Amino acid sequence: KLLEKLGLARVSKGRTYDNFRHRVIFPIINTRGKVIGFGGRALEEEQPKYLNSPESLVFQKKDQLYGLNLTRQDINKENCAILVEGYMDAISLYQSGIHNVAASLGTALTERQAAMIRRYTDTVVLAYDADSAGQNAALRGMDILYRAGCRVRVLELDEGQDPDDYVRSHGKEAFLKRVAEAKPFMTYKLDRLRKLNDLTTTEGRVDFLKQAAAALKMISPIEAEAYIVQLAEQTGISEGAIRSEVLGRSVKRDVQTETGASGRRTEQRSRSEEDKRTESEEDCSPVERDLIRLMLAESRFVPAIAEYPTAFSTAAGLHIRDVIQSLYQPDQPIDRQSLADALTEAENRLLQQLDQTLVLAAQADRIFEDCIRHIKETGINRRKAEIIEVLSVLDDEQDGDTIRSLTEELMQIQEQEREMRERNQE
């Protein structure tokens, strides 16, 4: 009964089977030296390829980091943790002589895991696989680590490689050289956004700017300032416009504090508004809620929704979407336990609210179409506001070409709006 409860055995047709048969076993040991669970890698073609012990009273995957029982002192000594995805990545690095390493058990990094790392160091290098799943995991993990108070860098490997492959092929010194060259997490994030947008077009530059500004809002104004200068050079949009987009609320609040007693009252109101905004980040818009329900009801919607990167704008919605995308497997439902492990308590409460309203299969496609229609209309309105804002800060003499291009685009948007109104009236 105990073996079955801990997931080490299972009963089928009156017989008891070893749940980890035909697998290489990796004991999972906590920092007190106690074996609390196991990971098993298939020796042949069994599925899944990796199997972990289920959650139990003694094993909570979201609370553990593989190898930390052996490496925490090295992490503290080096003042740096190299965080990898899987068991073999951690083992290969350790065997090569790189001991300040730990693995996130192949799951999405959680806030509790980030807090564990923070006990031993405030510097983390993410060395995840070079495939899209690894890159998405890095994007998600870096934000969690930053919020935990860590300085985060990202090690980039060539496509198709993982740390295990790399250190076996190139050795310890070559890997440490890549660690030294790891990018600051915001540089990595902005580089990813550049690849998603065509910076040779005005539309691509402004889309990139909007996404970059949203990313920069999570870091301090001092940190953001250096990136603002770089963005201005890369996009041809003035520093003032970018600074307004990134730091607008903070700048207004600073100006108000210089106005004496009445200014202090204004500052208090601004802080209250900021508190409300922070609270609202734990919620989602109605469209975001519908899209999350669709992805959880039928995973076929995950790649379809991924084609609309601007569909989500709230912090909670973006995080939930990113985790769902990282867990997506074709023709397989989303692993709800892994999803819950990767979310904050507030986000899990939100998910519980969404579960109270089911999406019927017959309604799913109609809901999806309604959401996409709303996203497109919102995108057009947002783009129109962006153009008007950018035009307001451009210089007529220095930015003549950009002004003409944006004005033409604004006229095209107005024509699109007219066509949408006509369709809605029909």
CSV table of C-alpha atoms in Angstrom, one decimal:
chain,number,residue,atom,x,y,z
A,1,LYS,CA,0.0,0.0,0.0
A,2,LEU,CA,2.8,2.4,0.9
A,3,LEU,CA,4.7,1.6,-2.3
A,4,GLU,CA,1.6,2.2,-4.3
A,5,LYS,CA,0.9,5.5,-2.5
A,6,LEU,CA,4.4,6.8,-3.2
A,7,GLY,CA,4.1,5.8,-6.9
A,8,LEU,CA,6.8,3.1,-6.8
A,9,ALA,CA,4.4,0.4,-7.6
A,10,ARG,CA,1.0,0.1,-9.3
A,11,VAL,CA,-1.7,-2.6,-9.2
A,12,SER,CA,-3.4,-3.8,-12.4
A,13,LYS,CA,-5.7,-6.9,-12.7
A,14,GLY,CA,-4.8,-8.1,-9.3
A,15,ARG,CA,-1.0,-8.0,-9.9
A,16,THR,CA,1.5,-5.5,-8.5
A,17,TYR,CA,4.0,-4.0,-10.9
A,18,ASP,CA,7.2,-2.0,-10.5
A,19,ASN,CA,6.3,1.5,-11.8
A,20,PHE,CA,10.0,2.3,-12.7
A,21,ARG,CA,10.8,-1.0,-14.5
A,22,HIS,CA,13.2,-0.8,-17.5
A,23,ARG,CA,14.5,2.6,-16.4
A,24,VAL,CA,17.7,4.1,-15.2
A,25,ILE,CA,16.9,5.5,-11.7
A,26,PHE,CA,18.0,8.9,-10.5
A,27,PRO,CA,17.4,9.3,-6.7
A,28,ILE,CA,16.1,12.8,-5.8
A,29,ILE,CA,17.6,13.8,-2.5
A,30,ASN,CA,16.7,16.9,-0.5
A,31,THR,CA,19.3,19.2,1.1
A,32,ARG,CA,19.0,17.3,4.4
A,33,GLY,CA,20.3,14.2,2.6
A,34,LYS,CA,17.0,12.3,2.6
A,35,VAL,CA,15.8,10.4,-0.5
A,36,ILE,CA,12.4,11.8,-1.2
A,37,GLY,CA,11.6,10.6,-4.8
A,38,PHE,CA,13.0,9.1,-8.0
A,39,GLY,CA,13.3,10.0,-11.6
A,40,GLY,CA,13.5,7.2,-14.2
A,41,ARG,CA,14.7,7.4,-17.8
A,42,ALA,CA,13.4,4.8,-20.2
A,43,LEU,CA,16.0,2.4,-21.5
A,44,GLU,CA,14.1,1.5,-24.6
A,45,GLU,CA,11.0,3.0,-26.2
A,46,GLU,CA,8.8,3.2,-23.1
A,47,GLN,CA,6.7,6.4,-22.7
A,48,PRO,CA,7.1,8.8,-21.1
A,49,LYS,CA,10.8,9.1,-21.7
A,50,TYR,CA,11.3,10.5,-18.2
A,51,LEU,CA,9.1,9.4,-15.3
A,52,ASN,CA,9.1,11.2,-11.9
A,53,SER,CA,7.7,10.1,-8.6
A,54,PRO,CA,4.2,11.5,-8.1
A,55,GLU,CA,3.6,14.3,-5.6
A,56,SER,CA,3.3,12.9,-2.1
A,57,LEU,CA,3.7,14.0,1.5
A,58,VAL,CA,7.5,13.6,1.2
A,59,PHE,CA,8.0,14.8,-2.4
A,60,GLN,CA,6.8,18.1,-3.8
A,61,LYS,CA,8.6,18.6,-7.2
A,62,LYS,CA,8.1,22.4,-7.2
A,63,ASP,CA,10.1,22.6,-3.9
A,64,GLN,CA,13.2,20.7,-5.0
A,65,LEU,CA,16.3,21.1,-7.2
A,66,TYR,CA,18.1,18.1,-8.4
A,67,GLY,CA,21.7,17.9,-7.1
A,68,LEU,CA,21.5,20.8,-4.7
A,69,ASN,CA,22.2,18.4,-1.8
A,70,LEU,CA,25.7,18.0,-3.2
A,71,THR,CA,26.4,21.3,-4.9
A,72,ARG,CA,25.0,24.0,-2.6
A,73,GLN,CA,28.4,24.6,-0.9
A,74,ASP,CA,30.0,25.0,-4.4
A,75,ILE,CA,27.3,27.4,-5.5
A,76,ASN,CA,27.9,29.4,-2.4
A,77,LYS,CA,31.7,29.4,-2.8
A,78,GLU,CA,31.5,30.4,-6.5
A,79,ASN,CA,28.6,32.8,-5.8
A,80,CYS,CA,27.0,31.5,-8.9
A,81,ALA,CA,24.5,28.7,-9.7
A,82,ILE,CA,24.3,27.2,-13.2
A,83,LEU,CA,20.8,26.0,-13.6
A,84,VAL,CA,20.0,23.3,-16.1
A,85,GLU,CA,16.8,21.4,-17.1
A,86,GLY,CA,17.5,17.7,-16.7
A,87,TYR,CA,19.4,15.1,-14.6
A,88,MET,CA,22.0,14.2,-17.3
A,89,ASP,CA,22.8,17.9,-17.8
A,90,ALA,CA,23.6,18.3,-14.1
A,91,ILE,CA,25.5,15.0,-13.9
A,92,SER,CA,27.6,15.7,-17.0
A,93,LEU,CA,28.6,19.1,-15.8
A,94,TYR,CA,29.4,17.8,-12.3
A,95,GLN,CA,31.5,14.9,-13.8
A,96,SER,CA,33.5,17.4,-15.9
A,97,GLY,CA,34.4,19.4,-12.8
A,98,ILE,CA,31.7,22.1,-12.8
A,99,HIS,CA,30.1,21.6,-9.4
A,100,ASN,CA,28.1,24.8,-9.0
A,101,VAL,CA,25.1,23.3,-10.8
A,102,ALA,CA,21.5,22.2,-10.1
A,103,ALA,CA,18.6,21.0,-12.3
A,104,SER,CA,14.9,22.0,-12.1
A,105,LEU,CA,13.7,18.4,-12.5
A,106,GLY,CA,12.6,19.0,-16.1
A,107,THR,CA,9.7,21.2,-15.0
A,108,ALA,CA,8.9,24.9,-15.2
A,109,LEU,CA,11.0,26.8,-12.6
A,110,THR,CA,8.9,27.8,-9.6
A,111,GLU,CA,9.1,30.7,-7.1
A,112,ARG,CA,10.0,28.2,-4.3
A,113,GLN,CA,12.9,26.8,-6.4
A,114,ALA,CA,14.1,30.4,-7.0
A,115,ALA,CA,13.9,31.1,-3.3
A,116,MET,CA,16.0,27.9,-2.6
A,117,ILE,CA,18.8,29.1,-5.0
A,118,ARG,CA,18.7,32.6,-3.4
A,119,ARG,CA,19.7,31.1,-0.1
A,120,TYR,CA,23.1,30.3,-1.6
A,121,THR,CA,23.8,32.9,-4.3
A,122,ASP,CA,22.3,35.9,-6.0
A,123,THR,CA,23.8,35.1,-9.3
A,124,VAL,CA,22.2,32.5,-11.7
A,125,VAL,CA,23.2,31.4,-15.2
A,126,LEU,CA,20.4,29.7,-17.0
A,127,ALA,CA,21.8,26.9,-19.2
A,128,TYR,CA,18.7,25.4,-20.7
A,129,ASP,CA,18.5,23.4,-24.0
A,130,ALA,CA,18.7,25.4,-27.3
A,131,ASP,CA,15.3,24.1,-28.6
A,132,SER,CA,12.2,26.2,-28.5
A,133,ALA,CA,11.0,24.6,-25.3
A,134,GLY,CA,14.3,25.3,-23.6
A,135,GLN,CA,14.2,28.9,-24.7
A,136,ASN,CA,10.6,29.4,-23.5
A,137,ALA,CA,11.6,27.9,-20.2
A,138,ALA,CA,14.5,30.3,-19.9
A,139,LEU,CA,12.2,33.3,-20.6
A,140,ARG,CA,9.8,32.2,-17.9
A,141,GLY,CA,12.5,31.2,-15.4
A,142,MET,CA,14.5,34.5,-15.7
A,143,ASP,CA,11.5,36.6,-14.7
A,144,ILE,CA,10.9,34.4,-11.6
A,145,LEU,CA,14.6,34.5,-10.6
A,146,TYR,CA,14.7,38.3,-11.1
A,147,ARG,CA,11.7,38.8,-8.9
A,148,ALA,CA,13.4,36.6,-6.3
A,149,GLY,CA,16.3,39.1,-6.2
A,150,CYS,CA,18.8,37.3,-8.5
A,151,ARG,CA,21.1,38.6,-11.1
A,152,VAL,CA,20.3,36.5,-14.1
A,153,ARG,CA,22.2,35.7,-17.2
A,154,VAL,CA,21.4,33.3,-20.0
A,155,LEU,CA,23.9,30.9,-21.7
A,156,GLU,CA,23.1,30.3,-25.4
A,157,LEU,CA,24.0,27.1,-27.1
A,158,ASP,CA,23.8,26.2,-30.8
A,159,GLU,CA,20.5,24.8,-32.0
A,160,GLY,CA,19.9,21.2,-31.1
A,161,GLN,CA,22.5,21.2,-28.3
A,162,ASP,CA,22.0,20.9,-24.5
A,163,PRO,CA,24.6,21.3,-21.7
A,164,ASP,CA,25.2,17.5,-21.6
A,165,ASP,CA,26.0,17.3,-25.3
A,166,TYR,CA,28.2,20.4,-25.2
A,167,VAL,CA,30.4,19.6,-22.2
A,168,ARG,CA,30.9,16.0,-23.6
A,169,SER,CA,32.0,17.3,-27.0
A,170,HIS,CA,33.9,20.4,-26.0
A,171,GLY,CA,35.0,20.0,-22.4
A,172,LYS,CA,35.0,21.9,-19.2
A,173,GLU,CA,37.0,25.0,-20.3
A,174,ALA,CA,34.9,25.6,-23.4
A,175,PHE,CA,31.7,25.4,-21.4
A,176,LEU,CA,33.0,27.8,-18.7
A,177,LYS,CA,33.9,30.2,-21.5
A,178,ARG,CA,30.3,30.1,-22.7
A,179,VAL,CA,29.2,30.7,-19.1
A,180,ALA,CA,31.4,33.8,-19.0
A,181,GLU,CA,29.8,35.0,-22.2
A,182,ALA,CA,26.3,34.5,-21.0
A,183,LYS,CA,24.0,37.4,-21.7
A,184,PRO,CA,22.2,39.5,-19.1
A,185,PHE,CA,18.6,38.3,-19.0
A,186,MET,CA,17.1,41.5,-20.4
A,187,THR,CA,19.6,41.6,-23.3
A,188,TYR,CA,18.6,38.0,-24.1
A,189,LYS,CA,14.9,38.8,-23.9
A,190,LEU,CA,15.2,41.8,-26.2
A,191,ASP,CA,17.3,39.8,-28.7
A,192,ARG,CA,14.4,37.2,-28.8
A,193,LEU,CA,11.9,40.0,-29.5
A,194,ARG,CA,14.1,41.4,-32.3
A,195,LYS,CA,14.0,38.0,-34.0
A,196,LEU,CA,10.2,38.1,-33.9
A,197,ASN,CA,9.8,41.5,-35.5
A,198,ASP,CA,11.0,42.9,-38.9
A,199,LEU,CA,13.0,46.0,-37.9
A,200,THR,CA,13.4,47.0,-41.5
A,201,THR,CA,9.7,48.2,-41.5
A,202,THR,CA,8.2,51.0,-39.4
A,203,GLU,CA,5.4,48.7,-38.2
A,204,GLY,CA,8.0,46.1,-37.1
A,205,ARG,CA,10.0,48.6,-35.2
A,206,VAL,CA,7.0,50.0,-33.4
A,207,ASP,CA,5.7,46.5,-32.5
A,208,PHE,CA,9.2,45.6,-31.3
A,209,LEU,CA,9.3,48.8,-29.2
A,210,LYS,CA,5.9,48.1,-27.6
A,211,GLN,CA,7.0,44.6,-26.6
A,212,ALA,CA,10.4,45.8,-25.4
A,213,ALA,CA,8.8,48.5,-23.3
A,214,ALA,CA,6.5,46.0,-21.7
A,215,ALA,CA,9.6,43.9,-20.8
A,216,LEU,CA,11.6,46.9,-19.5
A,217,LYS,CA,8.8,47.9,-17.1
A,218,MET,CA,9.7,45.0,-14.8
A,219,ILE,CA,13.2,46.3,-14.1
A,220,SER,CA,14.3,49.5,-12.3
A,221,PRO,CA,14.4,52.8,-14.2
A,222,ILE,CA,18.2,52.9,-13.7
A,223,GLU,CA,18.6,49.5,-15.4
A,224,ALA,CA,16.1,50.4,-18.1
A,225,GLU,CA,17.8,53.6,-19.1
A,226,ALA,CA,20.8,51.9,-20.8
A,227,TYR,CA,18.4,49.7,-22.8
A,228,ILE,CA,16.3,52.8,-23.8
A,229,VAL,CA,19.4,54.3,-25.5
A,230,GLN,CA,20.0,51.1,-27.4
A,231,LEU,CA,16.4,50.8,-28.5
A,232,ALA,CA,16.4,54.3,-29.9
A,233,GLU,CA,19.5,53.6,-32.0
A,234,GLN,CA,18.0,50.3,-33.3
A,235,THR,CA,14.5,51.5,-34.1
A,236,GLY,CA,15.0,55.2,-35.1
A,237,ILE,CA,12.4,56.2,-32.6
A,238,SER,CA,13.3,59.0,-30.2
A,239,GLU,CA,14.6,58.3,-26.7
A,240,GLY,CA,11.8,60.5,-25.4
A,241,ALA,CA,9.0,58.4,-26.9
A,242,ILE,CA,10.6,55.2,-25.6
A,243,ARG,CA,11.2,56.6,-22.2
A,244,SER,CA,7.6,57.8,-22.0
A,245,GLU,CA,6.4,54.3,-22.9
A,246,VAL,CA,8.6,52.6,-20.4
A,247,LEU,CA,8.8,55.1,-17.5
A,248,GLY,CA,5.8,57.3,-18.1
A,249,ARG,CA,4.0,56.6,-14.8
A,250,SER,CA,7.2,56.9,-12.8
A,251,VAL,CA,8.2,60.2,-14.5
A,252,LYS,CA,4.8,61.8,-13.8
A,253,ARG,CA,5.0,60.7,-10.2
A,254,ASP,CA,8.5,62.2,-9.7
A,255,VAL,CA,7.3,65.6,-11.2
A,256,GLN,CA,4.3,65.6,-8.9
A,257,THR,CA,6.4,65.2,-5.7
A,258,GLU,CA,8.2,68.5,-6.4
A,259,THR,CA,5.0,70.6,-6.0
A,260,GLY,CA,5.0,70.9,-2.2
A,261,ALA,CA,2.1,69.9,0.1
A,262,SER,CA,-0.4,69.5,-2.8
A,263,GLY,CA,2.2,67.5,-4.6
A,264,ARG,CA,2.5,65.1,-1.7
A,265,ARG,CA,-1.2,64.5,-1.8
A,266,THR,CA,-0.9,63.8,-5.5
A,267,GLU,CA,1.9,61.4,-4.9
A,268,GLN,CA,-0.2,59.5,-2.4
A,269,ARG,CA,-3.0,59.2,-4.9
A,270,SER,CA,-0.5,57.9,-7.5
A,271,ARG,CA,0.9,55.3,-5.2
A,272,SER,CA,-2.7,54.1,-4.5
A,273,GLU,CA,-3.3,53.9,-8.2
A,274,GLU,CA,0.0,51.9,-8.6
A,275,ASP,CA,-1.1,49.5,-5.8
A,276,LYS,CA,-4.4,48.9,-7.6
A,277,ARG,CA,-2.5,48.3,-10.9
A,278,THR,CA,-0.3,45.7,-9.1
A,279,GLU,CA,-3.3,44.0,-7.7
A,280,SER,CA,-4.9,43.9,-11.2
A,281,GLU,CA,-1.9,42.1,-12.6
A,282,GLU,CA,-3.1,39.0,-10.8
A,283,ASP,CA,-6.2,39.1,-12.9
A,284,CYS,CA,-6.9,38.6,-16.6
A,285,SER,CA,-9.0,40.3,-19.2
A,286,PRO,CA,-12.2,38.5,-20.4
A,287,VAL,CA,-10.5,37.6,-23.7
A,288,GLU,CA,-7.4,36.2,-21.9
A,289,ARG,CA,-9.7,34.2,-19.7
A,290,ASP,CA,-11.5,32.7,-22.7
A,291,LEU,CA,-8.2,31.9,-24.4
A,292,ILE,CA,-6.8,30.1,-21.3
A,293,ARG,CA,-10.0,28.1,-21.0
A,294,LEU,CA,-9.7,27.1,-24.7
A,295,MET,CA,-6.1,25.9,-24.3
A,296,LEU,CA,-6.9,23.9,-21.2
A,297,ALA,CA,-10.1,22.4,-22.8
A,298,GLU,CA,-8.4,21.5,-26.1
A,299,SER,CA,-4.7,21.7,-26.5
A,300,ARG,CA,-5.0,22.2,-30.3
A,301,PHE,CA,-5.7,25.8,-29.5
A,302,VAL,CA,-2.2,26.3,-28.0
A,303,PRO,CA,-0.3,26.7,-31.3
A,304,ALA,CA,-3.3,28.6,-32.8
A,305,ILE,CA,-3.2,31.2,-30.0
A,306,ALA,CA,0.6,31.4,-30.2
A,307,GLU,CA,0.2,33.0,-33.6
A,308,TYR,CA,-1.3,36.1,-31.8
A,309,PRO,CA,1.5,37.2,-29.4
A,310,THR,CA,-0.4,40.4,-28.5
A,311,ALA,CA,-3.4,38.5,-27.3
A,312,PHE,CA,-2.2,38.6,-23.7
A,313,SER,CA,-1.1,41.8,-21.9
A,314,THR,CA,-1.7,41.2,-18.2
A,315,ALA,CA,1.2,39.8,-16.1
A,316,ALA,CA,-0.9,36.8,-14.9
A,317,GLY,CA,-2.2,36.1,-18.4
A,318,LEU,CA,1.2,36.3,-20.0
A,319,HIS,CA,2.7,34.0,-17.4
A,320,ILE,CA,-0.1,31.4,-17.6
A,321,ARG,CA,0.1,31.5,-21.4
A,322,ASP,CA,3.9,31.0,-21.4
A,323,VAL,CA,3.7,28.0,-19.0
A,324,ILE,CA,0.9,26.4,-21.0
A,325,GLN,CA,3.0,26.8,-24.2
A,326,SER,CA,6.1,25.3,-22.6
A,327,LEU,CA,4.0,22.2,-21.5
A,328,TYR,CA,2.2,21.8,-24.9
A,329,GLN,CA,2.6,18.4,-26.6
A,330,PRO,CA,0.6,17.7,-29.8
A,331,ASP,CA,-2.6,15.7,-29.2
A,332,GLN,CA,-2.0,15.6,-25.5
A,333,PRO,CA,-3.9,17.5,-22.8
A,334,ILE,CA,-2.0,20.1,-20.7
A,335,ASP,CA,-0.5,18.5,-17.6
A,336,ARG,CA,-2.5,20.4,-15.0
A,337,GLN,CA,-0.2,19.3,-12.1
A,338,SER,CA,2.9,20.7,-13.8
A,339,LEU,CA,0.9,23.9,-14.7
A,340,ALA,CA,-0.1,24.4,-11.1
A,341,ASP,CA,3.4,23.8,-9.9
A,342,ALA,CA,4.7,26.6,-12.1
A,343,LEU,CA,2.1,29.2,-11.2
A,344,THR,CA,1.9,31.6,-8.2
A,345,GLU,CA,-0.8,31.1,-5.6
A,346,ALA,CA,-2.7,34.1,-7.1
A,347,GLU,CA,-2.5,32.6,-10.6
A,348,ASN,CA,-3.7,29.2,-9.3
A,349,ARG,CA,-6.7,30.9,-7.7
A,350,LEU,CA,-7.4,32.5,-11.0
A,351,LEU,CA,-7.2,29.1,-12.7
A,352,GLN,CA,-9.7,27.7,-10.2
A,353,GLN,CA,-12.1,30.5,-11.1
A,354,LEU,CA,-11.7,29.7,-14.8
A,355,ASP,CA,-12.4,26.0,-14.1
A,356,GLN,CA,-15.8,26.9,-12.8
A,357,THR,CA,-16.9,27.8,-16.4
A,358,LEU,CA,-16.5,24.9,-18.9
A,359,VAL,CA,-16.0,25.3,-22.6
A,360,LEU,CA,-18.3,23.0,-24.5
A,361,ALA,CA,-16.7,21.4,-27.6
A,362,ALA,CA,-19.5,22.7,-29.8
A,363,GLN,CA,-18.8,26.3,-28.7
A,364,ALA,CA,-15.0,26.2,-28.7
A,365,ASP,CA,-14.4,27.3,-32.3
A,366,ARG,CA,-17.0,30.1,-32.1
A,367,ILE,CA,-15.4,31.4,-28.9
A,368,PHE,CA,-12.0,31.2,-30.5
A,369,GLU,CA,-13.2,33.2,-33.6
A,370,ASP,CA,-14.8,35.9,-31.4
A,371,CYS,CA,-11.6,36.2,-29.4
A,372,ILE,CA,-9.4,36.6,-32.5
A,373,ARG,CA,-11.8,39.2,-33.9
A,374,HIS,CA,-11.5,41.2,-30.7
A,375,ILE,CA,-7.7,40.8,-30.7
A,376,LYS,CA,-7.4,42.2,-34.2
A,377,GLU,CA,-9.7,45.1,-33.4
A,378,THR,CA,-7.8,45.8,-30.2
A,379,GLY,CA,-4.5,45.6,-32.1
A,380,ILE,CA,-5.7,48.1,-34.7
A,381,ASN,CA,-6.8,50.5,-32.0
A,382,ARG,CA,-3.5,50.1,-30.1
A,383,ARG,CA,-1.5,50.6,-33.2
A,384,LYS,CA,-3.4,53.7,-34.0
A,385,ALA,CA,-2.7,55.1,-30.5
A,386,GLU,CA,1.0,54.2,-30.9
A,387,ILE,CA,1.3,56.0,-34.2
A,388,ILE,CA,-0.4,59.1,-32.8
A,389,GLU,CA,1.9,59.1,-29.7
A,390,VAL,CA,5.1,58.6,-31.8
A,391,LEU,CA,4.1,61.3,-34.3
A,392,SER,CA,3.6,63.7,-31.3
A,393,VAL,CA,7.3,63.5,-30.4
A,394,LEU,CA,9.0,63.3,-33.9
A,395,ASP,CA,10.9,66.2,-35.3
A,396,ASP,CA,9.5,67.6,-38.6
A,397,GLU,CA,12.9,68.2,-40.0
A,398,GLN,CA,14.9,65.2,-38.8
A,399,ASP,CA,12.2,62.6,-39.0
A,400,GLY,CA,10.4,63.6,-42.2
A,401,ASP,CA,10.5,60.1,-43.8
A,402,THR,CA,9.2,58.4,-40.6
A,403,ILE,CA,6.4,60.9,-40.3
A,404,ARG,CA,5.3,60.4,-43.9
A,405,SER,CA,5.4,56.6,-43.4
A,406,LEU,CA,3.5,56.7,-40.2
A,407,THR,CA,0.9,59.1,-41.6
A,408,GLU,CA,0.3,56.7,-44.5
A,409,GLU,CA,-0.1,53.8,-42.1
A,410,LEU,CA,-2.6,55.9,-40.0
A,411,MET,CA,-4.7,56.5,-43.1
A,412,GLN,CA,-4.7,52.7,-43.9
A,413,ILE,CA,-5.8,52.0,-40.3
A,414,GLN,CA,-8.7,54.5,-40.6
A,415,GLU,CA,-9.7,52.7,-43.8
A,416,GLN,CA,-9.6,49.3,-41.9
A,417,GLU,CA,-11.7,50.8,-39.2
A,418,ARG,CA,-14.3,51.9,-41.7
A,419,GLU,CA,-14.5,48.4,-43.2
A,420,MET,CA,-14.9,46.8,-39.8
A,421,ARG,CA,-17.7,49.1,-39.0
A,422,GLU,CA,-19.5,48.2,-42.2
A,423,ARG,CA,-19.0,44.5,-41.5
A,424,ASN,CA,-20.4,44.8,-38.0
A,425,GLN,CA,-23.4,46.7,-39.3
A,426,GLU,CA,-24.1,43.8,-41.7
